[in-house]
PDB file of C-alpha atoms in Angstrom:
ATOM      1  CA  UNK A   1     -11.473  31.728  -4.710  1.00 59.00           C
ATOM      2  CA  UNK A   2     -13.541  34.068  -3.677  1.00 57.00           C
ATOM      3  CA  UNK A   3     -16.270  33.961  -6.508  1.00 57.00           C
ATOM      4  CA  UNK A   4     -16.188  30.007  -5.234  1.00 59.00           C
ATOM      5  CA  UNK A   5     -16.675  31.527  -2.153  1.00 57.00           C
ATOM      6  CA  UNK A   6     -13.896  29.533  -0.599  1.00 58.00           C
ATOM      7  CA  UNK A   7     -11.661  32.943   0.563  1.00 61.00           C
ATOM      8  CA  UNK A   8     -14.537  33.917   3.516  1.00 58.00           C
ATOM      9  CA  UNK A   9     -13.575  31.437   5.368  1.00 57.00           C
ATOM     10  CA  UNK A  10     -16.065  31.254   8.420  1.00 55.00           C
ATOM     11  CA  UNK A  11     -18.881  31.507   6.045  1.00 54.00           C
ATOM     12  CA  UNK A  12     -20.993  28.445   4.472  1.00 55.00           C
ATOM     13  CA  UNK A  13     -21.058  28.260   0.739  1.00 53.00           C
ATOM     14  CA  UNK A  14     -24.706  28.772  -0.549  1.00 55.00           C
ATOM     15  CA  UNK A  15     -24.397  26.472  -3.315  1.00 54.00           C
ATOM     16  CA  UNK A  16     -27.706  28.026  -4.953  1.00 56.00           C
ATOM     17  CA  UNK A  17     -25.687  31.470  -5.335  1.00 60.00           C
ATOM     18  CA  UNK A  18     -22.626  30.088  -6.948  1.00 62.00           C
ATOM     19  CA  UNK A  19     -23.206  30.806 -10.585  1.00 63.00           C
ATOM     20  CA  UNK A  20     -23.818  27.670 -12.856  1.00 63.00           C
ATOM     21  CA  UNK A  21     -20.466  28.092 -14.728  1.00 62.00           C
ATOM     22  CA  UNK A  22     -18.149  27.898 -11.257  1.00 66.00           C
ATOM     23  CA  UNK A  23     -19.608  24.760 -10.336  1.00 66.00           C
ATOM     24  CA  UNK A  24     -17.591  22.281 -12.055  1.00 66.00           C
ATOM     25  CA  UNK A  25     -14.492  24.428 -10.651  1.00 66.00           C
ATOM     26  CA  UNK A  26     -15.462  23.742  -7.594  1.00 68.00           C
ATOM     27  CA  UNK A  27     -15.574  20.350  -7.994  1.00 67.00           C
ATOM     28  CA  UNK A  28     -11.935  20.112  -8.788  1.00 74.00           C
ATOM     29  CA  UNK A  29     -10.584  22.471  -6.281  1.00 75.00           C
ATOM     30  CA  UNK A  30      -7.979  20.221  -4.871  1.00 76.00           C
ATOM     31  CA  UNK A  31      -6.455  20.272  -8.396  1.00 82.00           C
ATOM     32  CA  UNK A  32      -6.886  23.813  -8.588  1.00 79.00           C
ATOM     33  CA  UNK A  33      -5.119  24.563  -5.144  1.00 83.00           C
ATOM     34  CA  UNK A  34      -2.467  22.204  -5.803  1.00 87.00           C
ATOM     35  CA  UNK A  35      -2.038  24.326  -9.662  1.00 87.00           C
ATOM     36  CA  UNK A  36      -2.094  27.570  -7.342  1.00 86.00           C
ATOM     37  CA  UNK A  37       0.673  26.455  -4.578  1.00 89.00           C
ATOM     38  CA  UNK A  38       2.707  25.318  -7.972  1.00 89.00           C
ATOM     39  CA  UNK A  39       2.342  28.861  -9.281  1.00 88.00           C
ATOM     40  CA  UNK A  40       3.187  30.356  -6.752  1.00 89.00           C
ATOM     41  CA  UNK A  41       6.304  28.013  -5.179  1.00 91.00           C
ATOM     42  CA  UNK A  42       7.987  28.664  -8.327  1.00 90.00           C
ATOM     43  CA  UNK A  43       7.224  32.293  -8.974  1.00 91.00           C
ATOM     44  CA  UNK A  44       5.189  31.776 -12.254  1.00 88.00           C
ATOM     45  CA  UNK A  45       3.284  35.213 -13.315  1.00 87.00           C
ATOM     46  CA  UNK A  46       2.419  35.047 -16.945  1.00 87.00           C
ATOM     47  CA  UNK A  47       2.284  32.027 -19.621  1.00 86.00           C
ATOM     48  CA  UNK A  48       5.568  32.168 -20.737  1.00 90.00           C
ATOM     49  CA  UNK A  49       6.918  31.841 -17.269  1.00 91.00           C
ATOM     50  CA  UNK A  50       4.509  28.369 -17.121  1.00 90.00           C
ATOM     51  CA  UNK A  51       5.722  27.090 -20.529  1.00 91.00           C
ATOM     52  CA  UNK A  52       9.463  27.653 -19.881  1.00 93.00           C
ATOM     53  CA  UNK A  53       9.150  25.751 -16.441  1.00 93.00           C
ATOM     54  CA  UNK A  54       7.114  23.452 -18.222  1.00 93.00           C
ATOM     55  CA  UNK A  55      10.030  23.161 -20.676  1.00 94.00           C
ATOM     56  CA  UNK A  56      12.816  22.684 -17.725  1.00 94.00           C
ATOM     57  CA  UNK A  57      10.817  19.965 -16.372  1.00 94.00           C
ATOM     58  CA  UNK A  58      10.538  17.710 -19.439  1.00 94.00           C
ATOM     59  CA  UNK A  59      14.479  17.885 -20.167  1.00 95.00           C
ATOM     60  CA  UNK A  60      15.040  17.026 -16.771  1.00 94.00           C
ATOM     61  CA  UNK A  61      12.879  14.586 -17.066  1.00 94.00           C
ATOM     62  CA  UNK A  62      14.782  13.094 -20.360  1.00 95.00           C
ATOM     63  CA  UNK A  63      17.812  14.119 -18.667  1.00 95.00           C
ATOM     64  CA  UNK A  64      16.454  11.007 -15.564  1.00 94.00           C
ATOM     65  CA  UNK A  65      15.311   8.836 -17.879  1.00 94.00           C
ATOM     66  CA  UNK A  66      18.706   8.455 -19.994  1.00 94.00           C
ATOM     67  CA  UNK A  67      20.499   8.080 -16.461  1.00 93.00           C
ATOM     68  CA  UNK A  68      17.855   5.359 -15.555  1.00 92.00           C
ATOM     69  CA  UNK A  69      18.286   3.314 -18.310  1.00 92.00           C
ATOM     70  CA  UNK A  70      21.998   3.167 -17.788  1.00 91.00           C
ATOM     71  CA  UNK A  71      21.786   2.427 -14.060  1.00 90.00           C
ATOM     72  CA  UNK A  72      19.124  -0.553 -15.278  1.00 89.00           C
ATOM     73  CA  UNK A  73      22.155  -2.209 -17.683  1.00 88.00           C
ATOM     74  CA  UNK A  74      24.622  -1.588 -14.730  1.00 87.00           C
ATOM     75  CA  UNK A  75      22.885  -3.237 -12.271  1.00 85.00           C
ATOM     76  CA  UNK A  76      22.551  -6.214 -14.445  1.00 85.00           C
ATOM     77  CA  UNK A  77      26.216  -6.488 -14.642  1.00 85.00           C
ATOM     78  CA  UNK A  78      27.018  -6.194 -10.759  1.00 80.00           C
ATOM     79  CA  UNK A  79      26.531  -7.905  -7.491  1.00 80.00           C
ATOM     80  CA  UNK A  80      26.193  -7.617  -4.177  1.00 83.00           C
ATOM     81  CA  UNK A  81      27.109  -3.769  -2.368  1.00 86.00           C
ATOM     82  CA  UNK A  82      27.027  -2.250  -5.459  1.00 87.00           C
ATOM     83  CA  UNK A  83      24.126  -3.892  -7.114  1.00 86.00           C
ATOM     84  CA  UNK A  84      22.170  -2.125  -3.810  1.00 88.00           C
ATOM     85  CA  UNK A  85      23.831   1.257  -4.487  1.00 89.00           C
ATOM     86  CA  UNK A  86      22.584   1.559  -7.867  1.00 89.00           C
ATOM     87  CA  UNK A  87      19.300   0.331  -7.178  1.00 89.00           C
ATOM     88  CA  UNK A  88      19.236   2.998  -3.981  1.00 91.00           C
ATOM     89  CA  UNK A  89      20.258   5.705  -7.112  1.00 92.00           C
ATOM     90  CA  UNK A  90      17.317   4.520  -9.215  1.00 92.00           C
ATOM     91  CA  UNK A  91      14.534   4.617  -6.676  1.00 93.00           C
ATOM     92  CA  UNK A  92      15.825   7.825  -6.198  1.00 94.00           C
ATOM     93  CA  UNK A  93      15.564   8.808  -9.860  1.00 93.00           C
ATOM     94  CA  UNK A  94      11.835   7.289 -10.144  1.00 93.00           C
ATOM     95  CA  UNK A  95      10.770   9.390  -7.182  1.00 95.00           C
ATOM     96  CA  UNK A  96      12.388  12.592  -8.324  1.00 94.00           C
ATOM     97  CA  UNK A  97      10.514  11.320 -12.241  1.00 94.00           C
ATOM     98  CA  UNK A  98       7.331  10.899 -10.451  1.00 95.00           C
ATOM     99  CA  UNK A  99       7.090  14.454  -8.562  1.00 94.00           C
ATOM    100  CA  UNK A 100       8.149  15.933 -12.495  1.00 94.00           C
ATOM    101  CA  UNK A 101       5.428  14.107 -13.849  1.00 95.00           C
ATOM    102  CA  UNK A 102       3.138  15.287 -11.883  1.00 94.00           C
ATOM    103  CA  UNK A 103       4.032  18.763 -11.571  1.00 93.00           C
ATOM    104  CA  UNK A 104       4.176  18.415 -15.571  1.00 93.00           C
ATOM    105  CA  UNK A 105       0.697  17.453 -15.303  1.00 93.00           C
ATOM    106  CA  UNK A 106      -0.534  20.308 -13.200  1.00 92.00           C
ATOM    107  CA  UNK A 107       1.177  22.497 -15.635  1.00 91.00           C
ATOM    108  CA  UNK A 108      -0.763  21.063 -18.474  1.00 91.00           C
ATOM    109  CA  UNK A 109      -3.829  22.011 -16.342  1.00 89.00           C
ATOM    110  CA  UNK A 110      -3.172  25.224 -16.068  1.00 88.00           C
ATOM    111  CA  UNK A 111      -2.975  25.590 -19.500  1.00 87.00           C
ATOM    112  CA  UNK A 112      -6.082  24.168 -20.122  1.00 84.00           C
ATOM    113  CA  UNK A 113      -7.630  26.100 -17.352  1.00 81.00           C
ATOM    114  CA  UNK A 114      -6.799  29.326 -17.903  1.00 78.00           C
ATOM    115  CA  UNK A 115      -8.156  30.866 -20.349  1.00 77.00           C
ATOM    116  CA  UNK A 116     -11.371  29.114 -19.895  1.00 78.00           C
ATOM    117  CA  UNK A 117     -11.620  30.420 -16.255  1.00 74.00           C
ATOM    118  CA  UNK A 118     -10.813  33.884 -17.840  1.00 79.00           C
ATOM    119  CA  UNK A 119     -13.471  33.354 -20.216  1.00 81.00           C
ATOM    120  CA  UNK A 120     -16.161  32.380 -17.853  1.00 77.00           C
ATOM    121  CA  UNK A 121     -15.483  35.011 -15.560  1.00 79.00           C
ATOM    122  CA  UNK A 122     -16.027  37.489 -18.185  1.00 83.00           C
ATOM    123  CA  UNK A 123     -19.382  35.730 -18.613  1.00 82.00           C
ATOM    124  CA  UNK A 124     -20.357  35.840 -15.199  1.00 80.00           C
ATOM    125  CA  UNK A 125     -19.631  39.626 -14.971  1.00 83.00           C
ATOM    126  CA  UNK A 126     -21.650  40.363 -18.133  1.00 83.00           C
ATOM    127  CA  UNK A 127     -24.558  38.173 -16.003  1.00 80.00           C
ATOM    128  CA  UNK A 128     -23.962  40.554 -13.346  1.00 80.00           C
ATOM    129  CA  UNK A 129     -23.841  43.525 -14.740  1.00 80.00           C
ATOM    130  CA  UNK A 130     -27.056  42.955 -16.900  1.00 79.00           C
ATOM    131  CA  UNK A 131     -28.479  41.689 -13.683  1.00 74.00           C
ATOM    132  CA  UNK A 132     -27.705  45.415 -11.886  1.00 71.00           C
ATOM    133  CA  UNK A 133     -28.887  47.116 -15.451  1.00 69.00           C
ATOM    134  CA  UNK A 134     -32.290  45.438 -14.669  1.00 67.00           C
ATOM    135  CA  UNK A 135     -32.598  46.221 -10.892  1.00 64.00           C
ATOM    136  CA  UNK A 136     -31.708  49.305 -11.702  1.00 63.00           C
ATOM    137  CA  UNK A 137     -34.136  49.825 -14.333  1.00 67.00           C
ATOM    138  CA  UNK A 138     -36.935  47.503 -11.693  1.00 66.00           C
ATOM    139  CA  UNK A 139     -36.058  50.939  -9.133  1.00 61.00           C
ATOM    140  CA  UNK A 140     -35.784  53.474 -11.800  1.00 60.00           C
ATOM    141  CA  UNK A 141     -39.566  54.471 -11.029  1.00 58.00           C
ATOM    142  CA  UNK A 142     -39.265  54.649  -7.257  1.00 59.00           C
ATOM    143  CA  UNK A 143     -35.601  57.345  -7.932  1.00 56.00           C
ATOM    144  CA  UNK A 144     -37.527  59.457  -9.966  1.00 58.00           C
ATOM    145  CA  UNK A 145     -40.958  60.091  -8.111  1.00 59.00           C
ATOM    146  CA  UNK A 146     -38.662  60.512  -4.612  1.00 55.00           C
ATOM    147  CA  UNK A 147     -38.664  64.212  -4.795  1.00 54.00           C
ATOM    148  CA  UNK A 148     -35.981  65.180  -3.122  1.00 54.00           C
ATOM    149  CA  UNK A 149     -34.286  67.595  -5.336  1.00 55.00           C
ATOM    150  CA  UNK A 150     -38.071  69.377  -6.008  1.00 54.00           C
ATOM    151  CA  UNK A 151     -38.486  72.945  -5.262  1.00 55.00           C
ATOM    152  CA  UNK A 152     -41.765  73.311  -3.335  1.00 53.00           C
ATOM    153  CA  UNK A 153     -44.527  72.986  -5.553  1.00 51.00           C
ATOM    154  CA  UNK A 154     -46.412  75.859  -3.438  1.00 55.00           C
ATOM    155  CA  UNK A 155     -43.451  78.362  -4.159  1.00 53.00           C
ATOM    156  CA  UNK A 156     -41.459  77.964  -1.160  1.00 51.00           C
ATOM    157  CA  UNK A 157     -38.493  76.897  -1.238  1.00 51.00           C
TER     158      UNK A 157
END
């Protein structure tokens, strides 16, 4: 966030500073925020973590869909009250399927994500590092003439 330079929040992002691989990021950062409050609702630290909830929500997601299918035959066969209590159960079940399916889908995206964010930032602080090692080396001449650690060239000292 903060190399996106969303995290100072009163300040304006200069768009000409943000380095050329963090600008497609920030074009999806409503899908990255809503990947980052899913991480961290659930507690998820490492990839296994992601892949195991990712696991949980597919078989729940079977788990809905074999209970849908059902409730569809039943409430062929009935009327009336209870022909609106199973349809009541299966709007339920196709909300519960949708909110899966999406978080299912931000998990993929983290997937996908992550290691190429890690990747790029390792690029971008090989940039900046060679970027110091050069205005280092552009002030290397001005260190060395400063003469501060110089005896007095007279003999003084």
């Amino acid at each position: 966030c903060y190399k996106l330079g969303i995290l100072p929040k009163n300040r304006k992002q200069n768009y000409a500073r943000l380095h050329y691989l963090l600008k497609d990021d920030l074009m999806k950062m409503d899908a990255i925020t809503d990947e980052t409050r899913l991480l961290c609702r659930n507690h998820i630290d490492t990839a296994e973590q992601l892949l195991s909830y990712k696991g949980s929500l597919e078989s729940e997601m079977q788990e809905l869909t074999e209970q849908r299918k059902g409730l569809y035959s039943q409430s062929r066969k009935l009327s009336g009250e209870e022909k609106e209590a199973v349809k009541a159960r299966l709007s339920e079940i196709t909300e519960r399927m949708k909110t899966l399916r999406k978080e299912v889908r931000l998990c993929e995206g983290i997937e996908a994500r992550s290691d190429a964010l890690k990747e790029k930032l390792n690029v971008i602080r090989a940039d900046e590092n060679k970027e110091k090692g050069k205005e280092l080396m552009k002030h290397e001449h001005r260190r060395r003439s400063g003469g501060a650690n110089r005896k007095d060239e007279l003999g003084g000292i």
